[in-house]
JSON list of C-alpha atoms and ligand atoms in Angstrom, two decimals:
[
{"chain": "K", "resi": 1, "resn": "MET", "atom": "CA", "xyz": [0.00, 0.00, 0.00]},
{"chain": "K", "resi": 2, "resn": "SER", "atom": "CA", "xyz": [2.82, 2.40, 0.79]},
{"chain": "K", "resi": 3, "resn": "SER", "atom": "CA", "xyz": [4.74, 1.67, -2.43]},
{"chain": "K", "resi": 4, "resn": "CYS", "atom": "CA", "xyz": [1.53, 2.33, -4.41]},
{"chain": "K", "resi": 5, "resn": "GLY", "atom": "CA", "xyz": [1.19, 5.71, -2.69]},
{"chain": "K", "resi": 6, "resn": "TYR", "atom": "CA", "xyz": [-1.85, 5.03, -0.47]},
{"chain": "K", "resi": 7, "resn": "CYS", "atom": "CA", "xyz": [-0.26, 5.77, 2.90]},
{"chain": "K", "resi": 8, "resn": "SER", "atom": "CA", "xyz": [3.03, 5.52, 4.77]},
{"chain": "K", "resi": 9, "resn": "ARG", "atom": "CA", "xyz": [4.17, 2.17, 6.18]},
{"chain": "K", "resi": 10, "resn": "GLY", "atom": "CA", "xyz": [3.34, 3.51, 9.66]},
{"chain": "K", "resi": 11, "resn": "GLU", "atom": "CA", "xyz": [-0.17, 4.55, 8.65]},
{"chain": "K", "resi": 12, "resn": "SER", "atom": "CA", "xyz": [-0.89, 1.17, 7.06]},
{"chain": "K", "resi": 13, "resn": "ARG", "atom": "CA", "xyz": [-1.28, -0.39, 10.56]},
{"chain": "K", "resi": 14, "resn": "GLY", "atom": "CA", "xyz": [-4.12, 2.03, 11.31]},
{"chain": "K", "resi": 15, "resn": "TRP", "atom": "CA", "xyz": [-5.77, 1.34, 7.95]},
{"chain": "K", "resi": 16, "resn": "VAL", "atom": "CA", "xyz": [-5.70, -2.41, 8.66]},
{"chain": "K", "resi": 17, "resn": "LYS", "atom": "CA", "xyz": [-7.01, -1.88, 12.22]},
{"chain": "K", "resi": 18, "resn": "ARG", "atom": "CA", "xyz": [-9.91, 0.22, 10.97]},
{"chain": "K", "resi": 19, "resn": "GLY", "atom": "CA", "xyz": [-10.91, -2.57, 8.56]},
{"chain": "K", "resi": 20, "resn": "ARG", "atom": "CA", "xyz": [-10.18, -0.59, 5.38]},
{"chain": "K", "resi": 21, "resn": "VAL", "atom": "CA", "xyz": [-8.05, -3.37, 3.90]},
{"chain": "K", "resi": 22, "resn": "THR", "atom": "CA", "xyz": [-9.04, -6.83, 2.64]},
{"chain": "K", "resi": 23, "resn": "ILE", "atom": "CA", "xyz": [-6.88, -9.65, 1.31]},
{"chain": "K", "resi": 24, "resn": "ALA", "atom": "CA", "xyz": [-8.61, -11.92, -1.20]},
{"chain": "K", "resi": 25, "resn": "GLY", "atom": "CA", "xyz": [-11.94, -10.69, 0.15]},
{"chain": "K", "resi": 26, "resn": "LYS", "atom": "CA", "xyz": [-11.18, -11.24, 3.87]},
{"chain": "K", "resi": 27, "resn": "PRO", "atom": "CA", "xyz": [-10.35, -8.44, 6.33]},
{"chain": "K", "resi": 28, "resn": "ALA", "atom": "CA", "xyz": [-6.56, -8.04, 6.71]},
{"chain": "K", "resi": 29, "resn": "THR", "atom": "CA", "xyz": [-5.26, -8.66, 10.22]},
{"chain": "K", "resi": 30, "resn": "ARG", "atom": "CA", "xyz": [-1.59, -7.60, 9.98]},
{"chain": "K", "resi": 31, "resn": "SER", "atom": "CA", "xyz": [0.02, -4.80, 8.00]},
{"chain": "K", "resi": 32, "resn": "ASP", "atom": "CA", "xyz": [3.25, -6.75, 7.44]},
{"chain": "K", "resi": 33, "resn": "GLU", "atom": "CA", "xyz": [1.65, -9.91, 6.03]},
{"chain": "K", "resi": 34, "resn": "LYS", "atom": "CA", "xyz": [3.25, -11.16, 2.75]},
{"chain": "K", "resi": 35, "resn": "VAL", "atom": "CA", "xyz": [0.45, -11.24, 0.18]},
{"chain": "K", "resi": 36, "resn": "PHE", "atom": "CA", "xyz": [-0.08, -10.83, -3.55]},
{"chain": "K", "resi": 37, "resn": "ALA", "atom": "CA", "xyz": [-0.62, -7.13, -4.24]},
{"chain": "K", "resi": 38, "resn": "SER", "atom": "CA", "xyz": [-3.35, -8.10, -6.70]},
{"chain": "K", "resi": 39, "resn": "ASP", "atom": "CA", "xyz": [-5.35, -9.65, -3.78]},
{"chain": "K", "resi": 40, "resn": "VAL", "atom": "CA", "xyz": [-5.36, -6.41, -1.76]},
{"chain": "K", "resi": 41, "resn": "CYS", "atom": "CA", "xyz": [-8.36, -4.06, -1.73]},
{"chain": "K", "resi": 42, "resn": "VAL", "atom": "CA", "xyz": [-8.51, -0.72, 0.07]},
{"chain": "K", "resi": 43, "resn": "ASP", "atom": "CA", "xyz": [-11.98, 0.60, 0.90]},
{"chain": "K", "resi": 44, "resn": "GLY", "atom": "CA", "xyz": [-13.35, -2.09, -1.39]},
{"chain": "K", "resi": 45, "resn": "GLU", "atom": "CA", "xyz": [-11.26, -1.10, -4.41]},
{"chain": "K", "resi": 46, "resn": "PRO", "atom": "CA", "xyz": [-8.30, -3.10, -5.79]},
{"chain": "K", "resi": 47, "resn": "ILE", "atom": "CA", "xyz": [-4.87, -1.50, -5.31]},
{"chain": "K", "resi": 48, "resn": "GLU", "atom": "CA", "xyz": [-4.12, 0.64, -8.34]},
{"chain": "K", "resi": 49, "resn": "GLN", "atom": "CA", "xyz": [-1.51, -0.70, -10.80]},
{"chain": "K", "resi": 50, "resn": "PRO", "atom": "CA", "xyz": [0.37, -2.82, -8.22]},
{"chain": "K", "resi": 51, "resn": "GLU", "atom": "CA", "xyz": [2.84, -4.20, -10.78]},
{"chain": "K", "resi": 52, "resn": "GLY", "atom": "CA", "xyz": [3.85, -0.75, -12.04]},
{"chain": "K", "resi": 53, "resn": "LEU", "atom": "CA", "xyz": [2.13, 2.27, -13.51]},
{"chain": "K", "resi": 54, "resn": "LEU", "atom": "CA", "xyz": [2.05, 3.37, -17.13]},
{"chain": "K", "resi": 55, "resn": "ALA", "atom": "CA", "xyz": [-0.43, 5.96, -18.36]},
{"chain": "K", "resi": 56, "resn": "VAL", "atom": "CA", "xyz": [-0.91, 8.24, -21.33]},
{"chain": "K", "resi": 57, "resn": "PHE", "atom": "CA", "xyz": [-1.76, 11.84, -20.44]},
{"chain": "K", "resi": 58, "resn": "HIS", "atom": "CA", "xyz": [-3.06, 14.51, -22.79]},
{"chain": "K", "resi": 59, "resn": "LYS", "atom": "CA", "xyz": [-0.91, 17.41, -21.66]},
{"chain": "K", "resi": 60, "resn": "PRO", "atom": "CA", "xyz": [-2.81, 20.70, -21.85]},
{"chain": "K", "resi": 61, "resn": "MET", "atom": "CA", "xyz": [-1.26, 24.08, -22.59]},
{"chain": "K", "resi": 62, "resn": "GLY", "atom": "CA", "xyz": [0.36, 26.04, -19.77]},
{"chain": "K", "resi": 63, "resn": "CYS", "atom": "CA", "xyz": [1.74, 23.37, -17.43]},
{"chain": "K", "resi": 64, "resn": "VAL", "atom": "CA", "xyz": [5.33, 22.27, -17.01]},
{"chain": "K", "resi": 65, "resn": "CYS", "atom": "CA", "xyz": [6.81, 18.78, -16.73]},
{"chain": "K", "resi": 66, "resn": "SER", "atom": "CA", "xyz": [9.08, 19.73, -13.82]},
{"chain": "K", "resi": 67, "resn": "ARG", "atom": "CA", "xyz": [8.19, 19.52, -10.12]},
{"chain": "K", "resi": 68, "resn": "ASP", "atom": "CA", "xyz": [9.73, 22.92, -9.40]},
{"chain": "K", "resi": 69, "resn": "GLU", "atom": "CA", "xyz": [6.89, 25.01, -7.91]},
{"chain": "K", "resi": 70, "resn": "ARG", "atom": "CA", "xyz": [8.55, 28.23, -9.10]},
{"chain": "K", "resi": 71, "resn": "GLU", "atom": "CA", "xyz": [7.79, 27.19, -12.70]},
{"chain": "K", "resi": 72, "resn": "GLY", "atom": "CA", "xyz": [4.00, 27.23, -12.15]},
{"chain": "K", "resi": 73, "resn": "THR", "atom": "CA", "xyz": [1.38, 24.52, -12.57]},
{"chain": "K", "resi": 74, "resn": "SER", "atom": "CA", "xyz": [2.93, 21.15, -13.13]},
{"chain": "K", "resi": 75, "resn": "VAL", "atom": "CA", "xyz": [1.53, 18.12, -14.94]},
{"chain": "K", "resi": 76, "resn": "TYR", "atom": "CA", "xyz": [1.82, 16.38, -11.55]},
{"chain": "K", "resi": 77, "resn": "ASP", "atom": "CA", "xyz": [-0.77, 18.85, -10.14]},
{"chain": "K", "resi": 78, "resn": "LEU", "atom": "CA", "xyz": [-3.20, 17.51, -12.76]},
{"chain": "K", "resi": 79, "resn": "LEU", "atom": "CA", "xyz": [-2.56, 13.83, -12.07]},
{"chain": "K", "resi": 80, "resn": "PRO", "atom": "CA", "xyz": [-3.77, 11.88, -9.00]},
{"chain": "K", "resi": 81, "resn": "GLU", "atom": "CA", "xyz": [-1.72, 12.97, -5.96]},
{"chain": "K", "resi": 82, "resn": "ARG", "atom": "CA", "xyz": [-1.28, 9.32, -4.95]},
{"chain": "K", "resi": 83, "resn": "TRP", "atom": "CA", "xyz": [0.91, 8.74, -8.01]},
{"chain": "K", "resi": 84, "resn": "SER", "atom": "CA", "xyz": [3.55, 11.11, -6.68]},
{"chain": "K", "resi": 85, "resn": "HIS", "atom": "CA", "xyz": [3.67, 9.17, -3.39]},
{"chain": "K", "resi": 86, "resn": "ARG", "atom": "CA", "xyz": [4.44, 5.90, -5.14]},
{"chain": "K", "resi": 87, "resn": "ASN", "atom": "CA", "xyz": [7.82, 4.31, -4.63]},
{"chain": "K", "resi": 88, "resn": "PRO", "atom": "CA", "xyz": [9.40, 4.59, -7.12]},
{"chain": "K", "resi": 89, "resn": "PRO", "atom": "CA", "xyz": [7.53, 7.84, -7.90]},
{"chain": "K", "resi": 90, "resn": "VAL", "atom": "CA", "xyz": [6.07, 8.50, -11.32]},
{"chain": "K", "resi": 91, "resn": "SER", "atom": "CA", "xyz": [7.78, 10.72, -13.87]},
{"chain": "K", "resi": 92, "resn": "SER", "atom": "CA", "xyz": [7.12, 11.72, -17.44]},
{"chain": "K", "resi": 93, "resn": "VAL", "atom": "CA", "xyz": [8.86, 9.91, -20.29]},
{"chain": "K", "resi": 94, "resn": "GLY", "atom": "CA", "xyz": [10.81, 12.90, -21.57]},
{"chain": "K", "resi": 95, "resn": "ARG", "atom": "CA", "xyz": [9.35, 16.39, -21.31]},
{"chain": "K", "resi": 96, "resn": "LEU", "atom": "CA", "xyz": [7.16, 18.77, -23.26]},
{"chain": "K", "resi": 97, "resn": "ASP", "atom": "CA", "xyz": [7.50, 22.55, -23.04]},
{"chain": "K", "resi": 98, "resn": "LYS", "atom": "CA", "xyz": [4.95, 24.57, -21.07]},
{"chain": "K", "resi": 99, "resn": "GLU", "atom": "CA", "xyz": [3.24, 25.70, -24.31]},
{"chain": "K", "resi": 100, "resn": "THR", "atom": "CA", "xyz": [3.32, 22.26, -26.00]},
{"chain": "K", "resi": 101, "resn": "THR", "atom": "CA", "xyz": [0.23, 20.04, -25.88]},
{"chain": "K", "resi": 102, "resn": "GLY", "atom": "CA", "xyz": [-0.35, 16.36, -26.58]},
{"chain": "K", "resi": 103, "resn": "VAL", "atom": "CA", "xyz": [0.86, 12.88, -25.71]},
{"chain": "K", "resi": 104, "resn": "LEU", "atom": "CA", "xyz": [2.90, 12.56, -22.53]},
{"chain": "K", "resi": 105, "resn": "LEU", "atom": "CA", "xyz": [3.60, 9.13, -21.07]},
{"chain": "K", "resi": 106, "resn": "ILE", "atom": "CA", "xyz": [3.75, 8.83, -17.28]},
{"chain": "K", "resi": 107, "resn": "THR", "atom": "CA", "xyz": [5.33, 5.88, -15.52]},
{"chain": "K", "resi": 108, "resn": "ASP", "atom": "CA", "xyz": [7.05, 4.63, -12.38]},
{"chain": "K", "resi": 109, "resn": "GLN", "atom": "CA", "xyz": [9.20, 2.28, -14.49]},
{"chain": "K", "resi": 110, "resn": "GLY", "atom": "CA", "xyz": [12.67, 3.81, -14.78]},
{"chain": "K", "resi": 111, "resn": "ASP", "atom": "CA", "xyz": [13.77, 1.30, -17.43]},
{"chain": "K", "resi": 112, "resn": "LEU", "atom": "CA", "xyz": [10.88, 2.38, -19.68]},
{"chain": "K", "resi": 113, "resn": "VAL", "atom": "CA", "xyz": [11.85, 6.04, -19.32]},
{"chain": "K", "resi": 114, "resn": "HIS", "atom": "CA", "xyz": [15.37, 5.15, -20.32]},
{"chain": "K", "resi": 115, "resn": "ARG", "atom": "CA", "xyz": [14.36, 2.90, -23.21]},
{"chain": "K", "resi": 116, "resn": "TRP", "atom": "CA", "xyz": [11.77, 5.26, -24.67]},
{"chain": "K", "resi": 117, "resn": "THR", "atom": "CA", "xyz": [13.91, 8.41, -24.45]},
{"chain": "K", "resi": 118, "resn": "SER", "atom": "CA", "xyz": [17.13, 6.94, -25.81]},
{"chain": "K", "resi": 119, "resn": "PRO", "atom": "CA", "xyz": [17.64, 7.74, -29.53]},
{"chain": "K", "resi": 120, "resn": "ARG", "atom": "CA", "xyz": [19.23, 4.27, -29.84]},
{"chain": "K", "resi": 121, "resn": "HIS", "atom": "CA", "xyz": [15.75, 2.77, -29.63]},
{"chain": "K", "resi": 122, "resn": "LYS", "atom": "CA", "xyz": [14.46, 5.00, -32.43]},
{"chain": "K", "resi": 123, "resn": "ILE", "atom": "CA", "xyz": [11.01, 5.61, -30.92]},
{"chain": "K", "resi": 124, "resn": "PRO", "atom": "CA", "xyz": [9.20, 7.96, -33.34]},
{"chain": "K", "resi": 125, "resn": "LYS", "atom": "CA", "xyz": [7.65, 11.11, -31.86]},
{"chain": "K", "resi": 126, "resn": "VAL", "atom": "CA", "xyz": [5.31, 13.01, -34.15]},
{"chain": "K", "resi": 127, "resn": "TYR", "atom": "CA", "xyz": [4.65, 16.74, -33.78]},
{"chain": "K", "resi": 128, "resn": "GLU", "atom": "CA", "xyz": [2.01, 18.89, -35.46]},
{"chain": "K", "resi": 129, "resn": "VAL", "atom": "CA", "xyz": [3.66, 22.26, -35.95]},
{"chain": "K", "resi": 130, "resn": "THR", "atom": "CA", "xyz": [2.28, 25.72, -36.78]},
{"chain": "K", "resi": 131, "resn": "ILE", "atom": "CA", "xyz": [4.78, 28.30, -37.95]},
{"chain": "K", "resi": 132, "resn": "ALA", "atom": "CA", "xyz": [4.56, 32.08, -38.29]},
{"chain": "K", "resi": 133, "resn": "GLY", "atom": "CA", "xyz": [5.61, 32.86, -41.84]},
{"chain": "K", "resi": 134, "resn": "GLY", "atom": "CA", "xyz": [6.15, 30.58, -44.78]},
{"chain": "K", "resi": 135, "resn": "LEU", "atom": "CA", "xyz": [7.50, 27.04, -44.87]},
{"chain": "K", "resi": 136, "resn": "LYS", "atom": "CA", "xyz": [9.88, 26.30, -47.75]},
{"chain": "K", "resi": 137, "resn": "PRO", "atom": "CA", "xyz": [10.11, 22.91, -49.53]},
{"chain": "K", "resi": 138, "resn": "GLU", "atom": "CA", "xyz": [13.93, 22.90, -49.00]},
{"chain": "K", "resi": 139, "resn": "LEU", "atom": "CA", "xyz": [13.31, 22.29, -45.29]},
{"chain": "K", "resi": 140, "resn": "VAL", "atom": "CA", "xyz": [12.24, 18.72, -46.03]},
{"chain": "K", "resi": 141, "resn": "SER", "atom": "CA", "xyz": [15.64, 17.68, -47.38]},
{"chain": "K", "resi": 142, "resn": "LEU", "atom": "CA", "xyz": [17.54, 19.76, -44.81]},
{"chain": "K", "resi": 143, "resn": "PHE", "atom": "CA", "xyz": [15.75, 18.12, -41.86]},
{"chain": "K", "resi": 144, "resn": "ALA", "atom": "CA", "xyz": [16.18, 14.68, -43.48]},
{"chain": "K", "resi": 145, "resn": "SER", "atom": "CA", "xyz": [19.88, 15.18, -44.16]},
{"chain": "K", "resi": 146, "resn": "GLY", "atom": "CA", "xyz": [21.33, 14.54, -40.71]},
{"chain": "K", "resi": 147, "resn": "THR", "atom": "CA", "xyz": [23.46, 17.68, -41.13]},
{"chain": "K", "resi": 148, "resn": "LEU", "atom": "CA", "xyz": [21.36, 20.24, -39.27]},
{"chain": "K", "resi": 149, "resn": "TRP", "atom": "CA", "xyz": [23.54, 21.44, -36.41]},
{"chain": "K", "resi": 150, "resn": "LEU", "atom": "CA", "xyz": [21.83, 23.27, -33.55]},
{"chain": "K", "resi": 151, "resn": "GLU", "atom": "CA", "xyz": [23.72, 25.87, -31.55]},
{"chain": "K", "resi": 152, "resn": "GLY", "atom": "CA", "xyz": [25.53, 24.49, -28.52]},
{"chain": "K", "resi": 153, "resn": "GLU", "atom": "CA", "xyz": [25.22, 20.84, -29.61]},
{"chain": "K", "resi": 154, "resn": "ASN", "atom": "CA", "xyz": [28.09, 18.40, -30.14]},
{"chain": "K", "resi": 155, "resn": "ASP", "atom": "CA", "xyz": [26.40, 16.45, -32.96]},
{"chain": "K", "resi": 156, "resn": "PRO", "atom": "CA", "xyz": [24.03, 17.28, -35.80]},
{"chain": "K", "resi": 157, "resn": "CYS", "atom": "CA", "xyz": [20.38, 16.31, -35.45]},
{"chain": "K", "resi": 158, "resn": "LEU", "atom": "CA", "xyz": [19.53, 12.79, -36.58]},
{"chain": "K", "resi": 159, "resn": "PRO", "atom": "CA", "xyz": [17.54, 12.66, -39.83]},
{"chain": "K", "resi": 160, "resn": "ALA", "atom": "CA", "xyz": [13.95, 13.81, -39.26]},
{"chain": "K", "resi": 161, "resn": "LYS", "atom": "CA", "xyz": [10.88, 13.40, -41.45]},
{"chain": "K", "resi": 162, "resn": "LEU", "atom": "CA", "xyz": [9.12, 16.66, -42.31]},
{"chain": "K", "resi": 163, "resn": "GLU", "atom": "CA", "xyz": [5.80, 16.72, -44.12]},
{"chain": "K", "resi": 164, "resn": "LEU", "atom": "CA", "xyz": [4.52, 20.10, -45.33]},
{"chain": "K", "resi": 165, "resn": "LEU", "atom": "CA", "xyz": [0.77, 20.29, -44.81]},
{"chain": "K", "resi": 166, "resn": "GLY", "atom": "CA", "xyz": [0.18, 23.94, -45.70]},
{"chain": "K", "resi": 167, "resn": "PRO", "atom": "CA", "xyz": [2.00, 27.29, -45.84]},
{"chain": "K", "resi": 168, "resn": "GLU", "atom": "CA", "xyz": [2.20, 27.40, -42.03]},
{"chain": "K", "resi": 169, "resn": "GLN", "atom": "CA", "xyz": [1.45, 23.78, -41.06]},
{"chain": "K", "resi": 170, "resn": "ALA", "atom": "CA", "xyz": [3.81, 20.82, -40.91]},
{"chain": "K", "resi": 171, "resn": "ARG", "atom": "CA", "xyz": [4.19, 17.41, -39.34]},
{"chain": "K", "resi": 172, "resn": "LEU", "atom": "CA", "xyz": [7.63, 16.49, -38.01]},
{"chain": "K", "resi": 173, "resn": "GLU", "atom": "CA", "xyz": [8.75, 13.02, -36.93]},
{"chain": "K", "resi": 174, "resn": "LEU", "atom": "CA", "xyz": [11.84, 12.78, -34.70]},
{"chain": "K", "resi": 175, "resn": "ILE", "atom": "CA", "xyz": [13.57, 9.80, -33.15]},
{"chain": "K", "resi": 176, "resn": "GLU", "atom": "CA", "xyz": [15.43, 11.90, -30.58]},
{"chain": "K", "resi": 177, "resn": "GLY", "atom": "CA", "xyz": [14.32, 14.46, -28.03]},
{"chain": "K", "resi": 178, "resn": "ARG", "atom": "CA", "xyz": [16.82, 17.23, -27.51]},
{"chain": "K", "resi": 179, "resn": "PHE", "atom": "CA", "xyz": [15.95, 20.26, -25.38]},
{"chain": "K", "resi": 180, "resn": "HIS", "atom": "CA", "xyz": [13.30, 22.36, -27.26]},
{"chain": "K", "resi": 181, "resn": "GLN", "atom": "CA", "xyz": [14.33, 20.42, -30.36]},
{"chain": "K", "resi": 182, "resn": "VAL", "atom": "CA", "xyz": [11.38, 21.17, -32.65]},
{"chain": "K", "resi": 183, "resn": "ARG", "atom": "CA", "xyz": [11.36, 24.90, -31.85]},
{"chain": "K", "resi": 184, "resn": "ARG", "atom": "CA", "xyz": [15.15, 25.09, -32.27]},
{"chain": "K", "resi": 185, "resn": "MET", "atom": "CA", "xyz": [15.15, 23.22, -35.58]},
{"chain": "K", "resi": 186, "resn": "PHE", "atom": "CA", "xyz": [12.72, 25.73, -37.06]},
{"chain": "K", "resi": 187, "resn": "ALA", "atom": "CA", "xyz": [14.40, 28.68, -35.30]},
{"chain": "K", "resi": 188, "resn": "SER", "atom": "CA", "xyz": [17.68, 27.69, -36.98]},
{"chain": "K", "resi": 189, "resn": "GLN", "atom": "CA", "xyz": [15.92, 28.55, -40.26]},
{"chain": "K", "resi": 190, "resn": "ASN", "atom": "CA", "xyz": [14.47, 31.79, -38.83]},
{"chain": "K", "resi": 191, "resn": "LEU", "atom": "CA", "xyz": [11.02, 30.29, -38.38]},
{"chain": "K", "resi": 192, "resn": "LEU", "atom": "CA", "xyz": [8.98, 30.77, -35.22]},
{"chain": "K", "resi": 193, "resn": "VAL", "atom": "CA", "xyz": [6.87, 27.88, -33.97]},
{"chain": "K", "resi": 194, "resn": "THR", "atom": "CA", "xyz": [3.58, 29.34, -32.72]},
{"chain": "K", "resi": 195, "resn": "GLN", "atom": "CA", "xyz": [1.80, 26.07, -31.86]},
{"chain": "K", "resi": 196, "resn": "LEU", "atom": "CA", "xyz": [3.22, 22.66, -31.07]},
{"chain": "K", "resi": 197, "resn": "HIS", "atom": "CA", "xyz": [1.23, 19.50, -30.42]},
{"chain": "K", "resi": 198, "resn": "ARG", "atom": "CA", "xyz": [2.68, 15.99, -30.02]},
{"chain": "K", "resi": 199, "resn": "SER", "atom": "CA", "xyz": [0.22, 13.68, -31.74]},
{"chain": "K", "resi": 200, "resn": "ARG", "atom": "CA", "xyz": [2.12, 10.43, -31.28]},
{"chain": "K", "resi": 201, "resn": "PHE", "atom": "CA", "xyz": [4.79, 8.88, -29.07]},
{"chain": "K", "resi": 202, "resn": "GLY", "atom": "CA", "xyz": [5.78, 5.47, -30.44]},
{"chain": "K", "resi": 203, "resn": "ASP", "atom": "CA", "xyz": [2.48, 3.61, -30.84]},
{"chain": "K", "resi": 204, "resn": "PHE", "atom": "CA", "xyz": [0.64, 5.85, -28.38]},
{"chain": "K", "resi": 205, "resn": "THR", "atom": "CA", "xyz": [-1.74, 8.70, -29.13]},
{"chain": "K", "resi": 206, "resn": "ALA", "atom": "CA", "xyz": [-4.01, 10.79, -26.91]},
{"chain": "K", "resi": 207, "resn": "ASP", "atom": "CA", "xyz": [-6.67, 11.45, -29.56]},
{"chain": "K", "resi": 208, "resn": "ASP", "atom": "CA", "xyz": [-9.37, 9.90, -27.38]},
{"chain": "K", "resi": 209, "resn": "LEU", "atom": "CA", "xyz": [-8.48, 12.01, -24.33]},
{"chain": "K", "resi": 210, "resn": "ALA", "atom": "CA", "xyz": [-9.60, 15.53, -23.51]},
{"chain": "K", "resi": 211, "resn": "PRO", "atom": "CA", "xyz": [-6.70, 17.84, -22.55]},
{"chain": "K", "resi": 212, "resn": "GLY", "atom": "CA", "xyz": [-5.79, 17.27, -18.90]},
{"chain": "K", "resi": 213, "resn": "THR", "atom": "CA", "xyz": [-7.10, 13.68, -18.79]},
{"chain": "K", "resi": 214, "resn": "TRP", "atom": "CA", "xyz": [-5.31, 10.33, -18.82]},
{"chain": "K", "resi": 215, "resn": "ARG", "atom": "CA", "xyz": [-5.84, 6.58, -19.11]},
{"chain": "K", "resi": 216, "resn": "PHE", "atom": "CA", "xyz": [-3.83, 3.59, -17.96]},
{"chain": "K", "resi": 217, "resn": "LEU", "atom": "CA", "xyz": [-1.85, 1.50, -20.46]},
{"chain": "K", "resi": 218, "resn": "PRO", "atom": "CA", "xyz": [-0.75, -2.11, -19.99]},
{"chain": "K", "resi": 219, "resn": "LEU", "atom": "CA", "xyz": [2.94, -2.44, -19.12]},
{"chain": "K", "resi": 220, "resn": "PRO", "atom": "CA", "xyz": [4.93, -3.76, -22.09]},
{"chain": "K", "resi": 221, "resn": "THR", "atom": "CA", "xyz": [5.77, -7.43, -21.68]},
{"chain": "K", "resi": 222, "resn": "GLU", "atom": "CA", "xyz": [9.39, -7.21, -22.89]},
{"chain": "R", "resi": 1, "resn": "URA", "atom": "N1", "xyz": [10.37, 20.05, -29.12]},
{"chain": "R", "resi": 1, "resn": "URA", "atom": "C1", "xyz": [10.14, 21.26, -28.60]},
{"chain": "R", "resi": 1, "resn": "URA", "atom": "O1", "xyz": [10.70, 22.26, -29.04]},
{"chain": "R", "resi": 1, "resn": "URA", "atom": "N2", "xyz": [9.28, 21.37, -27.56]},
{"chain": "R", "resi": 1, "resn": "URA", "atom": "C2", "xyz": [8.60, 20.31, -27.06]},
{"chain": "R", "resi": 1, "resn": "URA", "atom": "O2", "xyz": [7.81, 20.49, -26.13]},
{"chain": "R", "resi": 1, "resn": "URA", "atom": "C3", "xyz": [8.84, 19.05, -27.62]},
{"chain": "R", "resi": 1, "resn": "URA", "atom": "C4", "xyz": [9.73, 18.93, -28.65]}
]
């Protein structure tokens, strides 16, 4: 119960005493009993995601992915508080800027964060981009070339797929996630990104979710 964020280890004794906890349908008698987490219910409800938590969140505009209160509303303020008390705690898989919307994965599985953010694993992230000013067809080959070098970086950007959808609309697919990468790629060509929405992260989308809402995903089996 404590590792799933319900209460502290100390508090769990009181929860058991007050009859809030059942094991396989029978009232629990000890808070240190070894049991299957999937058999435990608190206040009649099964323990949430006892084997590990993975969720897709539709990040709305205006919240940050950090936990630093000085930066304003955080995505963690919009997610169930219990998730932040889990051990290990949840974090986002990579980050989106305050003004970026769309798919953000949330998990307590550190190996997933590592696997899904490492460019070695080539997880595609797709962004819907709105630009102030005109997009030029030459950008497609430049972004695909693997030669675009952003200021302050040691290596050029890996080849990226750019699709021009209109004079100010484009779709960009990246397999890496450098700091402010999409905005900086366009800024390097004197183009200002005015709206940025991540429509896909690997196989995951948030099309069915209203901004600010989430749903659980099954943990990958390998
Ligand atoms: N690239 C950016 O510039 N910002 C984001 O939020 C994500 C990718």
